[in-house]
CSV table of C-alpha atoms and ligand atoms in Angstrom, one decimal:
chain,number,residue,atom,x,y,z
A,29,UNK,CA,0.0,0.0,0.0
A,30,UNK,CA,1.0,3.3,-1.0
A,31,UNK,CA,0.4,6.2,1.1
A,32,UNK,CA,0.9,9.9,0.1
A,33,UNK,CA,0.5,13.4,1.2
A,34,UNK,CA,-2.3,15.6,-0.4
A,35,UNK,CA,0.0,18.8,-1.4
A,36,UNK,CA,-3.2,20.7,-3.1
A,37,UNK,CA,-7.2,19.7,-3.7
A,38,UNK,CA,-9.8,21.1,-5.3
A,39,UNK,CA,-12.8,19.8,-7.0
A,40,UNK,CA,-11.1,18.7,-10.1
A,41,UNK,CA,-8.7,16.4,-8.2
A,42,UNK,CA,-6.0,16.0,-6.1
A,43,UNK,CA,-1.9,16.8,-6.3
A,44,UNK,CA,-0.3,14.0,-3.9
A,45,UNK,CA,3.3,13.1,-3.3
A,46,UNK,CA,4.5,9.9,-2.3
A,47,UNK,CA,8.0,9.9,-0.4
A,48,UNK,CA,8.4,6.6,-0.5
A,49,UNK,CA,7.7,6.8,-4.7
A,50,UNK,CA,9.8,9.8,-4.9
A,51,UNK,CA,6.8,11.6,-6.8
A,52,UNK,CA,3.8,13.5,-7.3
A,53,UNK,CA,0.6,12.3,-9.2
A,54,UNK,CA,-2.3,13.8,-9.9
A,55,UNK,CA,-5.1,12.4,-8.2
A,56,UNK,CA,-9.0,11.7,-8.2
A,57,UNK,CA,-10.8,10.4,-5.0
A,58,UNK,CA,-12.8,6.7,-5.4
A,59,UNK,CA,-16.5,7.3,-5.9
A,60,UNK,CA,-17.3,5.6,-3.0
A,61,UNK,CA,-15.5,8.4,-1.0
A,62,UNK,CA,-17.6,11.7,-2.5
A,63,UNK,CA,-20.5,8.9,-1.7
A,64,UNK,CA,-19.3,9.1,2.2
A,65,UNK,CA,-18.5,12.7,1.8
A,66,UNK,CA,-15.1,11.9,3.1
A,67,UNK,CA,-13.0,15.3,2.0
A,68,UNK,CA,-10.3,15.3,0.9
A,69,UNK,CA,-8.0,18.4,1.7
A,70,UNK,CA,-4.5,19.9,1.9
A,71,UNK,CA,-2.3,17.8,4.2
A,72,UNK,CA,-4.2,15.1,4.4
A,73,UNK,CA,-2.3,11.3,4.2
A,74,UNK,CA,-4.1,9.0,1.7
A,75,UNK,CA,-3.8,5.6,0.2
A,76,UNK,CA,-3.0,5.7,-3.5
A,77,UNK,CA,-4.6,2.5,-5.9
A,78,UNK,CA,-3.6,2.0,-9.7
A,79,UNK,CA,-0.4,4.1,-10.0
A,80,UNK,CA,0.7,4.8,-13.2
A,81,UNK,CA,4.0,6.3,-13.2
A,82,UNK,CA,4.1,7.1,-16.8
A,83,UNK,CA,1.5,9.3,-16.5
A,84,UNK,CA,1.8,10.5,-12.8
A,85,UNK,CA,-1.6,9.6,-12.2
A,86,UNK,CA,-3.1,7.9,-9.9
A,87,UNK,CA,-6.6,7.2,-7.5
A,88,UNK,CA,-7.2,7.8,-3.8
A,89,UNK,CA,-8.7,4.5,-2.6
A,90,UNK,CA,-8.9,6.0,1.6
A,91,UNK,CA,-8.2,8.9,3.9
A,92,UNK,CA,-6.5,8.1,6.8
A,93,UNK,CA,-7.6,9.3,10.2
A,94,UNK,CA,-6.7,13.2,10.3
A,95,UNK,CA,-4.0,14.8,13.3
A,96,UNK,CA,-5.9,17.5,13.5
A,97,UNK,CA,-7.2,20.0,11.1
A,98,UNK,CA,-7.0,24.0,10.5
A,99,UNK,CA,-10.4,25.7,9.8
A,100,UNK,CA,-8.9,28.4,7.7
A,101,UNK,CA,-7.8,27.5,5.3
A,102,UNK,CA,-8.8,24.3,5.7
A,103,UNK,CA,-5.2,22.1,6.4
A,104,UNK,CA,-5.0,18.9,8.2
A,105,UNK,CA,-1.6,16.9,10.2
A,106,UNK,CA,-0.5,20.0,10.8
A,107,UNK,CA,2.8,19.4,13.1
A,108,UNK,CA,3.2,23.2,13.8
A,109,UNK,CA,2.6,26.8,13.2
A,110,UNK,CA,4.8,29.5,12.8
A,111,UNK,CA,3.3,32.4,13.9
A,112,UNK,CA,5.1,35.8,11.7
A,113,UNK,CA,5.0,38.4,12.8
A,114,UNK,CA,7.1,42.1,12.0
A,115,UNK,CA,8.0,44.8,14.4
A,116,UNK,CA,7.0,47.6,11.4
A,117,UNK,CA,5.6,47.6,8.2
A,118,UNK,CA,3.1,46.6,10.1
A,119,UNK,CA,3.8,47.8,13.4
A,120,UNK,CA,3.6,45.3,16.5
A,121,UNK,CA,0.7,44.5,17.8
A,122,UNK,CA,0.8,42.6,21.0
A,123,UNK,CA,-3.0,41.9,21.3
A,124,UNK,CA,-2.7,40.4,18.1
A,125,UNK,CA,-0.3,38.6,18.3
A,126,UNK,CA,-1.6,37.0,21.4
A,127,UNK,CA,-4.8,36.6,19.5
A,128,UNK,CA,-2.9,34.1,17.2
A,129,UNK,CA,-1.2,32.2,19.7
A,130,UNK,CA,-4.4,31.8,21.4
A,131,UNK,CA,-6.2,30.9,17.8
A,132,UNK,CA,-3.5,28.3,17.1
A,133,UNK,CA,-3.2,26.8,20.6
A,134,UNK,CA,-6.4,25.2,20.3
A,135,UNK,CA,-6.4,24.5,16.7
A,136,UNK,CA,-3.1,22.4,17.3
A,137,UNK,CA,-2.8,21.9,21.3
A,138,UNK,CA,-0.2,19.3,20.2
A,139,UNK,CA,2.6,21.6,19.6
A,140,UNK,CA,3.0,25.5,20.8
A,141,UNK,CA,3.2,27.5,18.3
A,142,UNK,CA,6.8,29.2,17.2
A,143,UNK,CA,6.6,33.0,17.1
A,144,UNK,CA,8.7,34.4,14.1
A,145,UNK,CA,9.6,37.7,14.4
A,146,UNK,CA,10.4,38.6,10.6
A,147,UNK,CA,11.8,41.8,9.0
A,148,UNK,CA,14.7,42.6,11.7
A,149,UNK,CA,16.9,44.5,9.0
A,150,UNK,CA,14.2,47.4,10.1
A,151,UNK,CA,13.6,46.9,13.7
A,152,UNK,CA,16.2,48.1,16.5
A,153,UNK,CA,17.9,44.9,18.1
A,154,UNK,CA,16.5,46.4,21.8
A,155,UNK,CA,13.4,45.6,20.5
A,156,UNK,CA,13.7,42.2,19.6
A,157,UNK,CA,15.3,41.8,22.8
A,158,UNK,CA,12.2,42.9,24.6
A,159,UNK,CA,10.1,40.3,22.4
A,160,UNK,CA,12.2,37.4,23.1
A,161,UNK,CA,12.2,38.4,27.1
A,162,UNK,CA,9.0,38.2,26.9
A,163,UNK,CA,7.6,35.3,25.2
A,164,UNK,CA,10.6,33.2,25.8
A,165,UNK,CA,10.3,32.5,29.3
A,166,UNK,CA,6.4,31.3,28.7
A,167,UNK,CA,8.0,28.5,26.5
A,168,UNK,CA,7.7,29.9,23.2
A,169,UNK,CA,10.4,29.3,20.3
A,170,UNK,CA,11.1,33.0,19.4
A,171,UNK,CA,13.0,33.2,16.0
A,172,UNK,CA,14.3,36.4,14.5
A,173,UNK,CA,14.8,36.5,10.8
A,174,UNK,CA,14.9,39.0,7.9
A,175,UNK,CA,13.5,37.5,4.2
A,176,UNK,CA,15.8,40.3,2.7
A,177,UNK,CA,18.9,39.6,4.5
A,178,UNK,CA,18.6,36.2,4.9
A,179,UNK,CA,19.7,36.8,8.5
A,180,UNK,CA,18.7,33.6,10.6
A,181,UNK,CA,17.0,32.0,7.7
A,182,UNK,CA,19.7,28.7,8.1
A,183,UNK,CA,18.0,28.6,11.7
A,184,UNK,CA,14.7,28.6,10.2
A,185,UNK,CA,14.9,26.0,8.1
A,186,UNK,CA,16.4,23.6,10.7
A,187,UNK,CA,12.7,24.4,13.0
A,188,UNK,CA,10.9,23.0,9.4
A,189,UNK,CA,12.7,19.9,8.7
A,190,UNK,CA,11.0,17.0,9.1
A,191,UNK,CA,7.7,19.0,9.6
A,192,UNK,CA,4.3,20.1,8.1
A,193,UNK,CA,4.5,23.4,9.1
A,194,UNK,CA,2.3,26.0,8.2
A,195,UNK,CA,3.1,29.9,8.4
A,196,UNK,CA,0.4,32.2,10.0
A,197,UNK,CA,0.1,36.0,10.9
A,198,UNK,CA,-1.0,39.4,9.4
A,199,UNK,CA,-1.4,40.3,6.3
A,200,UNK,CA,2.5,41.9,4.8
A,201,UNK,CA,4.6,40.7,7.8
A,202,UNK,CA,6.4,38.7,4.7
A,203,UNK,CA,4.5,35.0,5.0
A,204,UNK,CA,5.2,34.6,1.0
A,205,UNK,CA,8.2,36.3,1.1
A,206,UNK,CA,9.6,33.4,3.7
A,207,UNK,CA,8.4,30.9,1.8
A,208,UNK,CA,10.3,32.7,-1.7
A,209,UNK,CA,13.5,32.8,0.5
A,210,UNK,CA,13.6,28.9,1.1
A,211,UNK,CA,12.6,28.4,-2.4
A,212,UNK,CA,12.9,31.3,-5.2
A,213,UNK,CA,11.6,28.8,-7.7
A,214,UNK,CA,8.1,29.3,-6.1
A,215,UNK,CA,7.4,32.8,-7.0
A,216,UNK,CA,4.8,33.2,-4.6
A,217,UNK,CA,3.3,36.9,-4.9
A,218,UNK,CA,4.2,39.0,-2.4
A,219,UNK,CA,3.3,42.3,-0.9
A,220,UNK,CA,0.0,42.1,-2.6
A,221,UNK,CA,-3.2,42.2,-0.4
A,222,UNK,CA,-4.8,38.9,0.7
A,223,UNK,CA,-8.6,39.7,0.7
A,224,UNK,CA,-8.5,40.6,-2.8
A,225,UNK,CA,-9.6,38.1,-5.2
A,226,UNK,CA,-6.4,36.3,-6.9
A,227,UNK,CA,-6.5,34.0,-9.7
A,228,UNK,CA,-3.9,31.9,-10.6
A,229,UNK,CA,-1.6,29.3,-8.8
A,230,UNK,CA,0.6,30.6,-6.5
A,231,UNK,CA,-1.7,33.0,-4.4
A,232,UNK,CA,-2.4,32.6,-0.5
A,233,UNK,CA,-5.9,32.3,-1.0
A,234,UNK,CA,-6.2,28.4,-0.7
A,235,UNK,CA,-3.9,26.3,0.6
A,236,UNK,CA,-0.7,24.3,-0.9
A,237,UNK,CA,2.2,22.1,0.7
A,238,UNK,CA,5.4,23.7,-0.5
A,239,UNK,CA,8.5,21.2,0.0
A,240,UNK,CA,11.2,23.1,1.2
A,241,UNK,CA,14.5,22.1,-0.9
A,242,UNK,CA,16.8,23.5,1.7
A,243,UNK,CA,16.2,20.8,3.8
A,244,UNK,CA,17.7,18.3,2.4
A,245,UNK,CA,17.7,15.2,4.5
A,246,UNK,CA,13.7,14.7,5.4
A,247,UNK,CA,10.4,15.7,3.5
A,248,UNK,CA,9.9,19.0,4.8
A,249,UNK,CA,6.1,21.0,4.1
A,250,UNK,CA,5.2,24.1,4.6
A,251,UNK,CA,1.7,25.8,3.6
A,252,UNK,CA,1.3,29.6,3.5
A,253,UNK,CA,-2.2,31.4,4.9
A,254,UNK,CA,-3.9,34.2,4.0
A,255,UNK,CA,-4.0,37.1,7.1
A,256,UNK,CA,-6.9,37.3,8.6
A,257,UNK,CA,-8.3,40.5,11.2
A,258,UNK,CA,-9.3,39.8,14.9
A,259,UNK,CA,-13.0,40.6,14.1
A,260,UNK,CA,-13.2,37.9,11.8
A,261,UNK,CA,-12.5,34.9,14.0
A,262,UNK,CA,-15.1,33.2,15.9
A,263,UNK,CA,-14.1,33.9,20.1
A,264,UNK,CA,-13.3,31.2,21.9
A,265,UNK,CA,-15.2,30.1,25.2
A,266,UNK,CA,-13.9,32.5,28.1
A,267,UNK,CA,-11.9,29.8,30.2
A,268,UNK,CA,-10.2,28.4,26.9
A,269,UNK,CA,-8.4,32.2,26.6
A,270,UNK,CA,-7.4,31.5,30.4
A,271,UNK,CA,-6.1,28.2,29.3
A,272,UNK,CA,-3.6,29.5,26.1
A,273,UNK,CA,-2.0,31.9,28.4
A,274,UNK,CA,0.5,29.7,30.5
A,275,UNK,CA,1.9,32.5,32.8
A,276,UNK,CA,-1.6,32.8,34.2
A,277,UNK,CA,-2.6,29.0,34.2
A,278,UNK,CA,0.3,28.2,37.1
A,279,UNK,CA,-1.1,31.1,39.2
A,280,UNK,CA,-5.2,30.2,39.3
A,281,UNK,CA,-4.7,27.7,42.0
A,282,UNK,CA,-4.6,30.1,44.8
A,283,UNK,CA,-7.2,32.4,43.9
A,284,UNK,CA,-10.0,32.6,46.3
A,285,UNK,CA,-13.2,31.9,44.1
A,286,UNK,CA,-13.1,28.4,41.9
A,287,UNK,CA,-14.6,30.3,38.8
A,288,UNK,CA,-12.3,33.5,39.0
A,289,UNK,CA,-11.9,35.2,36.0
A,290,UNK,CA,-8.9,36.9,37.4
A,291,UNK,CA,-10.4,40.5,36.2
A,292,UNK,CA,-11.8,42.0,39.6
A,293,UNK,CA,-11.9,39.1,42.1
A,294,UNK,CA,-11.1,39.4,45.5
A,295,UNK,CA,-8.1,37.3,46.8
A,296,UNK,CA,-6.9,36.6,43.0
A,297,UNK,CA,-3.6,34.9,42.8
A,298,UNK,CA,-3.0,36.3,39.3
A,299,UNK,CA,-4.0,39.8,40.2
A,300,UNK,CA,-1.6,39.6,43.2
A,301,UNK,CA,1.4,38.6,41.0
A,302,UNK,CA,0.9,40.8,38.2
A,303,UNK,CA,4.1,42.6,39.2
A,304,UNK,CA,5.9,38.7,37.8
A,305,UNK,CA,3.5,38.7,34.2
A,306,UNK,CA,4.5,40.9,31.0
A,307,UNK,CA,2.0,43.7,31.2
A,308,UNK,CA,0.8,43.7,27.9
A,309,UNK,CA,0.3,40.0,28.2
A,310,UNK,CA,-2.1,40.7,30.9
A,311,UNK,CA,-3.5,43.2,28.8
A,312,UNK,CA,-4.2,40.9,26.0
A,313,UNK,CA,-5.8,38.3,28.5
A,314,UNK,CA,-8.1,41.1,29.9
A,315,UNK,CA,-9.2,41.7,26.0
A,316,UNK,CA,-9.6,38.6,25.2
A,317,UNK,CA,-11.6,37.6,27.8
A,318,UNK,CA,-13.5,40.1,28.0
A,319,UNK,CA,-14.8,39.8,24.5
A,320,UNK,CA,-15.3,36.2,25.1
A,321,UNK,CA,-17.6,36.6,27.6
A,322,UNK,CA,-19.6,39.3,26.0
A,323,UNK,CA,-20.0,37.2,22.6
A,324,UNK,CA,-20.7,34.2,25.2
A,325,UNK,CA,-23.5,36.3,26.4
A,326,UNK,CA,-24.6,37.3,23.3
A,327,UNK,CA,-25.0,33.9,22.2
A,328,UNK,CA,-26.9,32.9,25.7
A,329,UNK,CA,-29.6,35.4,24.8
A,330,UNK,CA,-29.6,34.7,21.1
A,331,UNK,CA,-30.3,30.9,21.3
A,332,UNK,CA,-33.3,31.6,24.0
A,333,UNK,CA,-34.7,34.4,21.5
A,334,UNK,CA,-34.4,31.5,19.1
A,335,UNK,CA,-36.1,28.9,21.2
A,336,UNK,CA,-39.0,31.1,22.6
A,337,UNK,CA,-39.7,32.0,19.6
A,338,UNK,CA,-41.8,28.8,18.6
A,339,UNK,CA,-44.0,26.9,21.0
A,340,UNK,CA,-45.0,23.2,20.9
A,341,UNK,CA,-49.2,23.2,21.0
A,342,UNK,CA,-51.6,20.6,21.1
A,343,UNK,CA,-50.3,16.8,22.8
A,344,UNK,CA,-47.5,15.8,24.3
A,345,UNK,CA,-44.3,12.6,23.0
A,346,UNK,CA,-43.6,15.0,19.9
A,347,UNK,CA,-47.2,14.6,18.8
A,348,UNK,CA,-47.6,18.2,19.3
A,349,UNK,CA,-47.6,21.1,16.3
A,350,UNK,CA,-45.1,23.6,17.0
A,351,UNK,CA,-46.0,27.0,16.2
A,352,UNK,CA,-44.8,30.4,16.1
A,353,UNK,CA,-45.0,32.6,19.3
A,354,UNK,CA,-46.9,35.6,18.6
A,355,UNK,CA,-44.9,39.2,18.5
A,356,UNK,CA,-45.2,40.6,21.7
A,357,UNK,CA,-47.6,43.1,21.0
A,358,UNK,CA,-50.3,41.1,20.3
A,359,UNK,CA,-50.4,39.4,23.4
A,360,UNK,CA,-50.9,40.6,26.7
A,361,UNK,CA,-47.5,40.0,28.5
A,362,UNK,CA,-48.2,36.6,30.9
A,363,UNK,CA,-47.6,37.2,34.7
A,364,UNK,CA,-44.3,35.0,34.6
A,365,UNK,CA,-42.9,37.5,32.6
A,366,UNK,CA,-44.0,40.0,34.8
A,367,UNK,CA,-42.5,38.2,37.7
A,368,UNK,CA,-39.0,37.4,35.8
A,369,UNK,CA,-38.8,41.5,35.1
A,370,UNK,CA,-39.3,42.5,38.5
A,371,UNK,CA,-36.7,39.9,39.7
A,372,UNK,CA,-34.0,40.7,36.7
A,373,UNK,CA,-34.7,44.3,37.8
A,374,UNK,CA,-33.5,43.7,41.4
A,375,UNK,CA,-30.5,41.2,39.9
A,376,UNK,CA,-29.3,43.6,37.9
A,377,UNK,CA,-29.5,46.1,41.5
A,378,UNK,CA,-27.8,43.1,43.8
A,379,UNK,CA,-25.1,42.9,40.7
A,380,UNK,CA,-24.7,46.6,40.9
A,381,UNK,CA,-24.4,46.5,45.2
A,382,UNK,CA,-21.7,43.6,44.4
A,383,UNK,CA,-19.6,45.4,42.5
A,384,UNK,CA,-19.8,48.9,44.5
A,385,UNK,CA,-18.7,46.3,47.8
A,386,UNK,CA,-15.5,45.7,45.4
A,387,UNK,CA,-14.8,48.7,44.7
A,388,UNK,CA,-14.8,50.0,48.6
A,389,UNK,CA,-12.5,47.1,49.1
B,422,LIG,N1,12.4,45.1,5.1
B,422,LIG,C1,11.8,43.9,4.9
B,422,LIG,N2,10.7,43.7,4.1
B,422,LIG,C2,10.2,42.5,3.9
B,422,LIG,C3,10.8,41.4,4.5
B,422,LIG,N3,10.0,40.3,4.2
B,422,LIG,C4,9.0,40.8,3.4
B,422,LIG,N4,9.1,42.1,3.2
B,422,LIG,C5,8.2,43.0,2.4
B,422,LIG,O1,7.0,43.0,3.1
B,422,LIG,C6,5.9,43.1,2.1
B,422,LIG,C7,4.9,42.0,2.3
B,422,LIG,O2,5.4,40.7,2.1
B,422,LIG,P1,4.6,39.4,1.9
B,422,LIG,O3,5.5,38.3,1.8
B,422,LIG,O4,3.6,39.6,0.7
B,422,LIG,O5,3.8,39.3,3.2
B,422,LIG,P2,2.5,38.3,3.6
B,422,LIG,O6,1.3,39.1,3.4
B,422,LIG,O7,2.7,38.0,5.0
B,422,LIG,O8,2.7,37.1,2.7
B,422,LIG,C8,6.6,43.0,0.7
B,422,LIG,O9,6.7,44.2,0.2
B,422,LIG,C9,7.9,42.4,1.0
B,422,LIG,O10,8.9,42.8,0.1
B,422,LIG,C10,11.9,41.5,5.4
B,422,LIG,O11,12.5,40.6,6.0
B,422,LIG,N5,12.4,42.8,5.5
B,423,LIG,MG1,1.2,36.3,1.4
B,424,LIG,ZN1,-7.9,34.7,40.0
C-alpha cells in the first residue's frame, strides 16, 4: 500500500506526493468516498490505488484518520505553526499577536506554536530583545529572521525539517516572502493584499504544501495562509483564553473563588502577582476575555430568543404542532414575565451593590 500526502485539492482532483515513490501524481478520489462525503483536503495522508508512473496519475482509494485540522484555510496533520510576525511595516501588535497564539493553541494543542519575528533588517535589536524576554520565558520558540537579509533563515529552516509546518500572521509581515527565500523557484506573490480576489496558482488564498528544498535530508512541508483581522475569528469560550495563556494557568490555584476570571476578584492569585506577568500579556488576557464573555453572552440570549420564539401546541411525546409565538404586541404580556422583570430588575440592583462592595474594598 502506497500512502501519500495531499499537497493541493480542489474539485477537479487531487496533487499528492509519495515519499516513498519519490513523486507527485495527480489524483482523483474513489466514488465511494464523494459517496461518504469523506473530503479530501490539503495535508491530508491517503492511500493511493492504480499508480501509473508514466503518467503520474493515480486514484485515492482511503483517507487516513486526520491529526488534527486547521479551519482556515482548511489544512489537516499539521505538526506546527509558525506564527510571523514584523516589528513595522506593520507595526507590532501585541493583542494580536496573542490573538494568534491563542487561535492556534487550540487549533493544534499538540505543539505550541513558534513566534517568528520577521523583517529585523528594520527593527532596532532592543526591541527584539524585549520580544524574546518576553515570550521566551512562557515556552515559546522565538525566531528572528529577515527574508531580505537572509539573516537567521539557516536557523529557520532547521525548525521545518521533518515538519508540516504552516506559516500564520497578518497580512504583509512577509508569510510569501519566507516561503520565496527557502525556495525562489516558487514565485509566490508577495506584498499584494490577501482579501483581494487572486487567480492563478501561487496565491495565499487556498492552501498548498510547499516542500522546502533546503532541507535536504527529510520531506519537509510548509503551507502559507492568508491574514486574517481579529474581528473575523469566531471567540473562543472565556476559560479556553485562560487556558492558552501559560503564565496565568500556574497562578489560578490560589485564587479565592473556583470560577475566578482573574479580572476583579477578591483574593486573585493572578491579580496579586501581576508585578511577575509581562504587562501587555495581561493586557491581552483582559481583552480577550472580555470579548469572550460578552460574545458568550450574546450567544446565551440569542439561542433563547431563538427557542422562545416557537412553541410546541396541542399533545405531548412529539405529537404536538409547533407554532410560532406571537410578537409581543399582540399578546398581553403573561404574569411570569411579569415576575421574571421585577426579579432581573432587582438582579441587575444586587449585581450593581456587588460590584460597588468591590470597589470600597
Ligand atoms: N524590510 C523587509 N521587508 C520585507 C521582509 N520580508 C518581506 N518584506 C516585504 O513586506 C511586504 C509583504 O510581504 P509578503 O511576503 O507579501 O507578506 P505576507 O502578506 O505575510 O505574505 C513585501 O513588500 C515584502 O517585500 C523583510 O524581511 N524585511
Ligand atoms: Mg502572502
Ligand atoms: Zn484569579
Amino acid at each position: 500500500m502506497v500512502v501519500g500526502t495531499v499537497l493541493r485539492s480542489h474539485a477537479g482532483g487531487s496533487v499528492v506526493h509519495s515519499d516513498e515513490l519519490g513523486v507527485t501524481l495527480q489524483c482523483a478520489a474513489r466514488g465511494r468516498l464523494k459517496k461518504e462525503r469523506i473530503s479530501i483536503l490539503t495535508g491530508d495522508r491517503v492511500e493511493l490505488d492504480e499508480i501509473d508512473a508514466a503518467r503520474a496519475t493515480a486514484v485515492i482509494s482511503a483517507r487516513l484518520e486526520r491529526q488534527n485540522l486547521l479551519s482556515r484555510p482548511p489544512i489537516a496533520n499539521v505538526d506546527q505553526v509558525i506564527i510571523v510576525q514584523s516589528l513595522h511595516q506593520p507595526e507590532w501588535s501585541p493583542l494580536l499577536c496573542d490573538r494568534y497564539l491563542v487561535h492556534y493553541q487550540l487549533e493544534v494543542p499538540s505543539a505550541l506554536p513558534i513566534l517568528c519575528v520577521n523583517k529585523c533588517d528594520i527593527a532596532a535589536p532592543d526591541d527584539l530583545t524585549t520580544l524574546q524576554k518576553i515570550y521566551e520565558p512562557l515556552g515559546y520558540s522565538v525566531i528572528i529572521v529577515s527574508a531580505v537579509t537572509g539573516q537567521s533563515m539557516q536557523t529557520f529552516v532547521e525548525m521545518l525539517t521533518g515538519k508540516v509546518s504552516v506559516l500564520a500572521g497578518p497580512s504583509g509581515v512577509g508569510k510569501s516572502s519566507l516561503i520565496n527565500y527557502l525556495d525562489p523557484e516558487l514565485q509566490l506573490k508577495v506584498g499584494v493584499v490577501d482579501e483581494e480576489v487572486q487567480l492563478g496558482r501561487h496565491t495565499t488564498t487556498y492552501s498548498e504544501l510547499y516542500r522546502i528544498r533546503a532541507a535536504v535530508d527529510r520531506p519537509s512541508w510548509v503551507a502559507d495562509t492568508p491574514g486574517f483581522n481579529l474581528s473575523e475569528l469566531k471567540h473562543p469560550e472565556p476559560y479556553d483564553v485562560f487556558f492558552q495563556f501559560p503564565e496565568l494557568t500556574e497562578l489560578y490555584e490560589n485564587c479565592r473563588f473556583s470560577n475566578c476570571m482573574h479580572l476583579v476578584e477578591q483574593d486573585c492569585n493572578v491579580l496579586a502577582n501581576l508585578d511577575k506577568i509581562a504587562e501587555s500579556r495581561y493586557q491581552s488576557y483582559r481583552t480577550l476575555v472580555t470579548a469572550a464573555q460578552s460574545e458568550l453572552k450574546l450567544r446565551q440570549e440569542t439561542s433563547q430568543k431563538e427557542e422562545s420564539s416557537v412553541k410546541v401546541v396541542g399533545g405531548k411525546n412529539d405529537r404536538g404542532v409547533v407554532v410560532p409565538r406571537l410578537a409581543g404586541r399582540y399578546r398581553a404580556a403573561s404574569r411570569r414575565t411579569k415576575k421574571q422583570q421585577l426579579s432581573e430588575h432587582t438582579a441587575e440592583q444586587t449585581d450593581e451593590l456587588e460590584e460597588d462592595a468591590l470597589d470600597d474594598t
